[in-house]
PDB file of C-alpha atoms in Angstrom:
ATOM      1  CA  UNK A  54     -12.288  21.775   5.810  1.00 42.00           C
ATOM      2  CA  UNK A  55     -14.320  18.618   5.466  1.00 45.00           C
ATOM      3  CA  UNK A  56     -15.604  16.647   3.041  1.00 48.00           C
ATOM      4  CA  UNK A  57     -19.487  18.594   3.482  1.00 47.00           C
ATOM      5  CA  UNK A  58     -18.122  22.083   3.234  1.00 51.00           C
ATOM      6  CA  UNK A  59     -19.304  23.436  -0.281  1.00 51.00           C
ATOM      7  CA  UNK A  60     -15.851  25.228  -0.755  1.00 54.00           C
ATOM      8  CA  UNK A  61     -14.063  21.895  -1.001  1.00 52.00           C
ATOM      9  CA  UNK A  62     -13.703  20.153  -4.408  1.00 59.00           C
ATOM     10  CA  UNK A  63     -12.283  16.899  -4.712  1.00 58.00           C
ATOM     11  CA  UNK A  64      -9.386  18.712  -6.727  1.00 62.00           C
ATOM     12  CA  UNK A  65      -8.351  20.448  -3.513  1.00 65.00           C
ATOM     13  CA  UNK A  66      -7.972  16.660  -1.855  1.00 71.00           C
ATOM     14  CA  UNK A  67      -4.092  15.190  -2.008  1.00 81.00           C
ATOM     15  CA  UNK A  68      -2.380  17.295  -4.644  1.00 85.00           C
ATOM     16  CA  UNK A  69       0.860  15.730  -3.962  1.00 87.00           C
ATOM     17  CA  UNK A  70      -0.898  12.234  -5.167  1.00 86.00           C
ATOM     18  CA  UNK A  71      -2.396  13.712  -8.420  1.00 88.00           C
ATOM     19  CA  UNK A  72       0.764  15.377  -9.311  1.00 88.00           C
ATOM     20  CA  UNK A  73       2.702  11.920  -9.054  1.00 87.00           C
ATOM     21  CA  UNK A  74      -0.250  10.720 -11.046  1.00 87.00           C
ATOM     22  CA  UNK A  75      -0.027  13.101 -13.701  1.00 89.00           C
ATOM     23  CA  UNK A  76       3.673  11.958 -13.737  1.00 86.00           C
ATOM     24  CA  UNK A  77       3.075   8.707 -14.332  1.00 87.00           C
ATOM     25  CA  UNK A  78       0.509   9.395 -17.269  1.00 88.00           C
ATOM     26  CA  UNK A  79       3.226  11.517 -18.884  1.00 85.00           C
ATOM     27  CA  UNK A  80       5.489   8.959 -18.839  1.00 80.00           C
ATOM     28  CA  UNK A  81       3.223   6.373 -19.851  1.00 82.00           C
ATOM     29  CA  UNK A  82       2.367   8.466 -22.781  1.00 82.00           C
ATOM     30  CA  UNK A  83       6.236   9.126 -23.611  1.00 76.00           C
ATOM     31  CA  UNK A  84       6.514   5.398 -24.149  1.00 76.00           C
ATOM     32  CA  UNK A  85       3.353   4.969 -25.960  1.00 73.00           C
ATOM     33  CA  UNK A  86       4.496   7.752 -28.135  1.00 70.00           C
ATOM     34  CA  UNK A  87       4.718   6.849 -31.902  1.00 69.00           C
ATOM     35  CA  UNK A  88       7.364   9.784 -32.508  1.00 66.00           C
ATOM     36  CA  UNK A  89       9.818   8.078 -30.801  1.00 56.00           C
ATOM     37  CA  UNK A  90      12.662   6.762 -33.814  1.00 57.00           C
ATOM     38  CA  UNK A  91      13.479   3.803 -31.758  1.00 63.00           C
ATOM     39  CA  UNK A  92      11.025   2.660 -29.591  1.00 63.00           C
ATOM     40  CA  UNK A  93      11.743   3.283 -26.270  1.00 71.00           C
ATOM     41  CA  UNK A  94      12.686   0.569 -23.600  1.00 79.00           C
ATOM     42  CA  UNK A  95      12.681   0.274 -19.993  1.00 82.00           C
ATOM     43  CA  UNK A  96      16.391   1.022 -18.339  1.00 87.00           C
ATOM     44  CA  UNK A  97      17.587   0.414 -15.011  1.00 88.00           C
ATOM     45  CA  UNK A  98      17.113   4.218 -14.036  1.00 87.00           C
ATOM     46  CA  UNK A  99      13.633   3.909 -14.980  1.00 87.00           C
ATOM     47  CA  UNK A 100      12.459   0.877 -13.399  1.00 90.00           C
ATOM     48  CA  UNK A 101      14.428   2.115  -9.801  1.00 90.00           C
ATOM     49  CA  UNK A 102      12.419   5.094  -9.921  1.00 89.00           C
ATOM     50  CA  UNK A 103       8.753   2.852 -10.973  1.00 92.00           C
ATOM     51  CA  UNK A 104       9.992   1.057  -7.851  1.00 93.00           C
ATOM     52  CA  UNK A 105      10.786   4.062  -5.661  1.00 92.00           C
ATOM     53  CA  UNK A 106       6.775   5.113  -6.587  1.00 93.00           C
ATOM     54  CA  UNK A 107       6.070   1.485  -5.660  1.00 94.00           C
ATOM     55  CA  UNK A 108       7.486   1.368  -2.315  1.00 94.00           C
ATOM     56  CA  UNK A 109       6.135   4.822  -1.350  1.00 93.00           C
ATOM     57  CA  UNK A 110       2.703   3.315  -2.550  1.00 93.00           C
ATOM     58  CA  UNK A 111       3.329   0.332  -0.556  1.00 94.00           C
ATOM     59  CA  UNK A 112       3.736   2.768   2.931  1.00 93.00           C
ATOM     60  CA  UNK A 113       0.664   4.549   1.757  1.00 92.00           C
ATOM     61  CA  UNK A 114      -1.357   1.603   1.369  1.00 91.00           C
ATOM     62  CA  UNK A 115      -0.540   0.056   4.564  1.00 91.00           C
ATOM     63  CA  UNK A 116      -1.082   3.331   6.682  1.00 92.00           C
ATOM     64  CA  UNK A 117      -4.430   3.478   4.920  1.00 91.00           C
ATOM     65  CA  UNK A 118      -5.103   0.003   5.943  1.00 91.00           C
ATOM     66  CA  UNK A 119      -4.090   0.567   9.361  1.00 91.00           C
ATOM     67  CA  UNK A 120      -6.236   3.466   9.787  1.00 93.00           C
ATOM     68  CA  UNK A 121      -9.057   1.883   8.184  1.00 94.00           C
ATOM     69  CA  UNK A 122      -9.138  -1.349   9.829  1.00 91.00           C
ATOM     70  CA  UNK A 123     -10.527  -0.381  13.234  1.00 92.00           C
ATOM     71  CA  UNK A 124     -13.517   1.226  11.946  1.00 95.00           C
ATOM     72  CA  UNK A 125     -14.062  -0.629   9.332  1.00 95.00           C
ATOM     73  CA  UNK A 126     -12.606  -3.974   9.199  1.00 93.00           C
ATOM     74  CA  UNK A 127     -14.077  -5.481   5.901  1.00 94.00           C
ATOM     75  CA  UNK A 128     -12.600  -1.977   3.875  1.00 95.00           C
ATOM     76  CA  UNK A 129      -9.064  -2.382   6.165  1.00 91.00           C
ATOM     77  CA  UNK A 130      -8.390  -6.002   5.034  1.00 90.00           C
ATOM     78  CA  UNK A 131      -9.588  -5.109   1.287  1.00 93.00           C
ATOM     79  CA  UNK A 132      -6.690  -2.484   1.546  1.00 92.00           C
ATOM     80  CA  UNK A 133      -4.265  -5.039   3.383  1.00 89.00           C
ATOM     81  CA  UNK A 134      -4.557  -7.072   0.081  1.00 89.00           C
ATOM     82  CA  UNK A 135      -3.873  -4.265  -1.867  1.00 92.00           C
ATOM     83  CA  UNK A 136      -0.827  -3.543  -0.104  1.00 91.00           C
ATOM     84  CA  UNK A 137       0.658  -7.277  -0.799  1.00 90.00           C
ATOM     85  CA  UNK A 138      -0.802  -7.608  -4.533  1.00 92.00           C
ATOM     86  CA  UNK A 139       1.701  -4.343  -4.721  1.00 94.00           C
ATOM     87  CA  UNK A 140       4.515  -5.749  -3.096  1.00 93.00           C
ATOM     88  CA  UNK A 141       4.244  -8.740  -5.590  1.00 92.00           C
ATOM     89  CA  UNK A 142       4.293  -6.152  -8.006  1.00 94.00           C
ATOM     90  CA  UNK A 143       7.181  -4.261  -6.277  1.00 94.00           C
ATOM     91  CA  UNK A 144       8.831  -7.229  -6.301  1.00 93.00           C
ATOM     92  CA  UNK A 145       8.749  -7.968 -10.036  1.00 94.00           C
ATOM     93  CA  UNK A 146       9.870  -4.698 -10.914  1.00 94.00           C
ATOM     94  CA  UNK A 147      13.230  -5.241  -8.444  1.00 93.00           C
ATOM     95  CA  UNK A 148      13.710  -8.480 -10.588  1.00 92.00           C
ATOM     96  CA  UNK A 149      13.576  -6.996 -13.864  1.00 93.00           C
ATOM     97  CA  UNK A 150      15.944  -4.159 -12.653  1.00 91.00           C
ATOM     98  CA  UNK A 151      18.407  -7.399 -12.076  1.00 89.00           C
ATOM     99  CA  UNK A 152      17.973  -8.865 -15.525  1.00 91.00           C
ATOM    100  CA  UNK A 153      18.113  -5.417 -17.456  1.00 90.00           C
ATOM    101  CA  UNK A 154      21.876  -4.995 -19.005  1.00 87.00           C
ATOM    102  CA  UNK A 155      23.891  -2.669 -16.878  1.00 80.00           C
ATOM    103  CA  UNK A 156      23.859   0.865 -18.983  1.00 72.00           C
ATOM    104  CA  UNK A 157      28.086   0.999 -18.170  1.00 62.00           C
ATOM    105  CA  UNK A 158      28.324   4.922 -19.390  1.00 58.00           C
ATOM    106  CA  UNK A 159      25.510   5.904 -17.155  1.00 55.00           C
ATOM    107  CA  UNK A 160      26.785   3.856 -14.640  1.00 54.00           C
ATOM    108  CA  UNK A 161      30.679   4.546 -14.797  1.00 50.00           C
ATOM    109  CA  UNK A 162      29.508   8.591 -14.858  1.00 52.00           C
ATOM    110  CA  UNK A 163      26.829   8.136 -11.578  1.00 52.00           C
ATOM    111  CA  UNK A 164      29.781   6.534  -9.699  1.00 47.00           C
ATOM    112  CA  UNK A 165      32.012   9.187 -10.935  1.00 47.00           C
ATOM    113  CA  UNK A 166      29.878  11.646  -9.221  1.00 52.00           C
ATOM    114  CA  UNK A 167      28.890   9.244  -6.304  1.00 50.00           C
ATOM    115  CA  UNK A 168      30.220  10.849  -3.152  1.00 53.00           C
ATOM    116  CA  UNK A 169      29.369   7.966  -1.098  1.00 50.00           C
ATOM    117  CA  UNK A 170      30.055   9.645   2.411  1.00 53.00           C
ATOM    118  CA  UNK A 171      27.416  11.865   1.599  1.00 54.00           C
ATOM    119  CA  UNK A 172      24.960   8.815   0.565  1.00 52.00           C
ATOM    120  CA  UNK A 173      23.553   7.097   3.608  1.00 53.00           C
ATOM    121  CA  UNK A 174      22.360   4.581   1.950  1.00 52.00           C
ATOM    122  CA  UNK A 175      25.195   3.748  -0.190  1.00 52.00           C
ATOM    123  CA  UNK A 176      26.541   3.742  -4.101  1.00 53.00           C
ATOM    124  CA  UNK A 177      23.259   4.416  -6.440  1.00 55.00           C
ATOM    125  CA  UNK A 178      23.117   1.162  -8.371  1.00 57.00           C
ATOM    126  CA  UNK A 179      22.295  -0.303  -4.609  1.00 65.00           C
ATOM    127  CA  UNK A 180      19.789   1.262  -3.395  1.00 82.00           C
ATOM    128  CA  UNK A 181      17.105  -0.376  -5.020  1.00 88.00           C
ATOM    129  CA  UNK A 182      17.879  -3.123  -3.499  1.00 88.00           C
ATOM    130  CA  UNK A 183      18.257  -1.095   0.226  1.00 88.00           C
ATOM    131  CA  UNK A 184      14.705   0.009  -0.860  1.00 90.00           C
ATOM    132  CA  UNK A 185      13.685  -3.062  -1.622  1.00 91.00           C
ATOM    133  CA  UNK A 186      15.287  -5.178   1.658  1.00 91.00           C
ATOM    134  CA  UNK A 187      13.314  -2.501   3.668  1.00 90.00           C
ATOM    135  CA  UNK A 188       9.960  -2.842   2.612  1.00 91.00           C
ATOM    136  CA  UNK A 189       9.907  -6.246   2.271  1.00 89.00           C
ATOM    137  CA  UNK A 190      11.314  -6.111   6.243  1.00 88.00           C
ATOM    138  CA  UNK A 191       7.774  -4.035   6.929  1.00 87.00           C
ATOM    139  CA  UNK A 192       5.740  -6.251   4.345  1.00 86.00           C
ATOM    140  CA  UNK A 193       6.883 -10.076   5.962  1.00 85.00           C
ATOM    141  CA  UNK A 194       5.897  -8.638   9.739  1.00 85.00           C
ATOM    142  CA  UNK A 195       2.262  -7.885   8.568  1.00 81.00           C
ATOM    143  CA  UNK A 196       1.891 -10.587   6.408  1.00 82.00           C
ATOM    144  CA  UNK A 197       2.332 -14.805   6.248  1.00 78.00           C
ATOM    145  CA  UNK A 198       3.565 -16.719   3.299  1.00 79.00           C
ATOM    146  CA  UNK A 199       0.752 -17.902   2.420  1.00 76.00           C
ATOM    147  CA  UNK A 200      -0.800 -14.206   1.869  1.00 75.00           C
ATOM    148  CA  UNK A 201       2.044 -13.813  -0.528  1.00 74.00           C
ATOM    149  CA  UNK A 202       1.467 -16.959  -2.692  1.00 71.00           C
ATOM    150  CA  UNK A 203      -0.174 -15.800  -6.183  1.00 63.00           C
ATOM    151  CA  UNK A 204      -4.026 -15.323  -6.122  1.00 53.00           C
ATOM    152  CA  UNK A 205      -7.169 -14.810  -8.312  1.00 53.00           C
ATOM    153  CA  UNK A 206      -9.744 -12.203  -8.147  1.00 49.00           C
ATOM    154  CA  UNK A 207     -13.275 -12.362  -7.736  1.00 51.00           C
ATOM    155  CA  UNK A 208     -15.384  -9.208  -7.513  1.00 48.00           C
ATOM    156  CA  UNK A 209     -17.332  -9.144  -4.128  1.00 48.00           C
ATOM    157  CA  UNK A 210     -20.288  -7.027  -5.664  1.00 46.00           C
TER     158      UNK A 210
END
């Protein structure tokens, strides 16, 4: 099927990405939502799973850009920048995941049921930071330090 064939719609292209999109909207909207009593607040367990979306966005970003670069270079390096504005982002979601307050009875009952022999990557409360370590491993071999510094944005059109 390509992208000329009349029985393609651009709803049939990456459901995976517009269910994880939808996802995100929902969630968005729960937040947003004025029927919440209290309103709500970002917790540990939610910002590890934000950042779990992030890092798969980073890998998806920088296969795109790899992909796209030969053929294009000018489209490949405009998604290369993508990919590290993200990590910064990524990276400022694993530090507020640090300075949020440890939720102990969430905690104490995850490590209750935390069979670690059958977690590869370790207890639960760590592998954000596992997640983390790794794609900033993949991120600092593509990039230099100076692509990481903060930036400003001009529109090229």
């Amino acid at each position: 099927m390509t992208a000329l064939d009349p029985s393609h719609t651009p709803n049939d292209a990456h459901p995976y990405l517009r269910a994880a999109s939808a996802g995100i909207r929902h969630h968005t909207r729960s937040f947003a939502s004025p029927d919440a009593a209290p309103p709500r607040r970002a917790d540990r367990l939610h910002l590890n799973v934000v950042h779990a979306h992030l890092t798969s966005l980073l890998q998806l970003l920088d296969r795109l850009a790899e992909t796209t670069r030969p053929p294009h270079p000018a489209a490949g390096r405009h998604l290369a920048t993508a990919h590290t504005r993200l990590w910064q982002a990524t990276s400022e979601v694993h530090s507020a995941f640090h300075l949020l307050p440890a939720d102990t009875a969430a905690e104490e009952a995850e490590a209750s049921a935390c069979h670690p022999e059958r977690l590869p990557e370790g207890p639960p409360v760590l592998t954000i930071c596992q997640r983390h370590l790794a794609a900033g491993h993949v991120l600092r071999r593509k990039t230099t330090p100076t692509d990481l510094r903060p930036h400003t944005t001009a529109c090229a059109r």
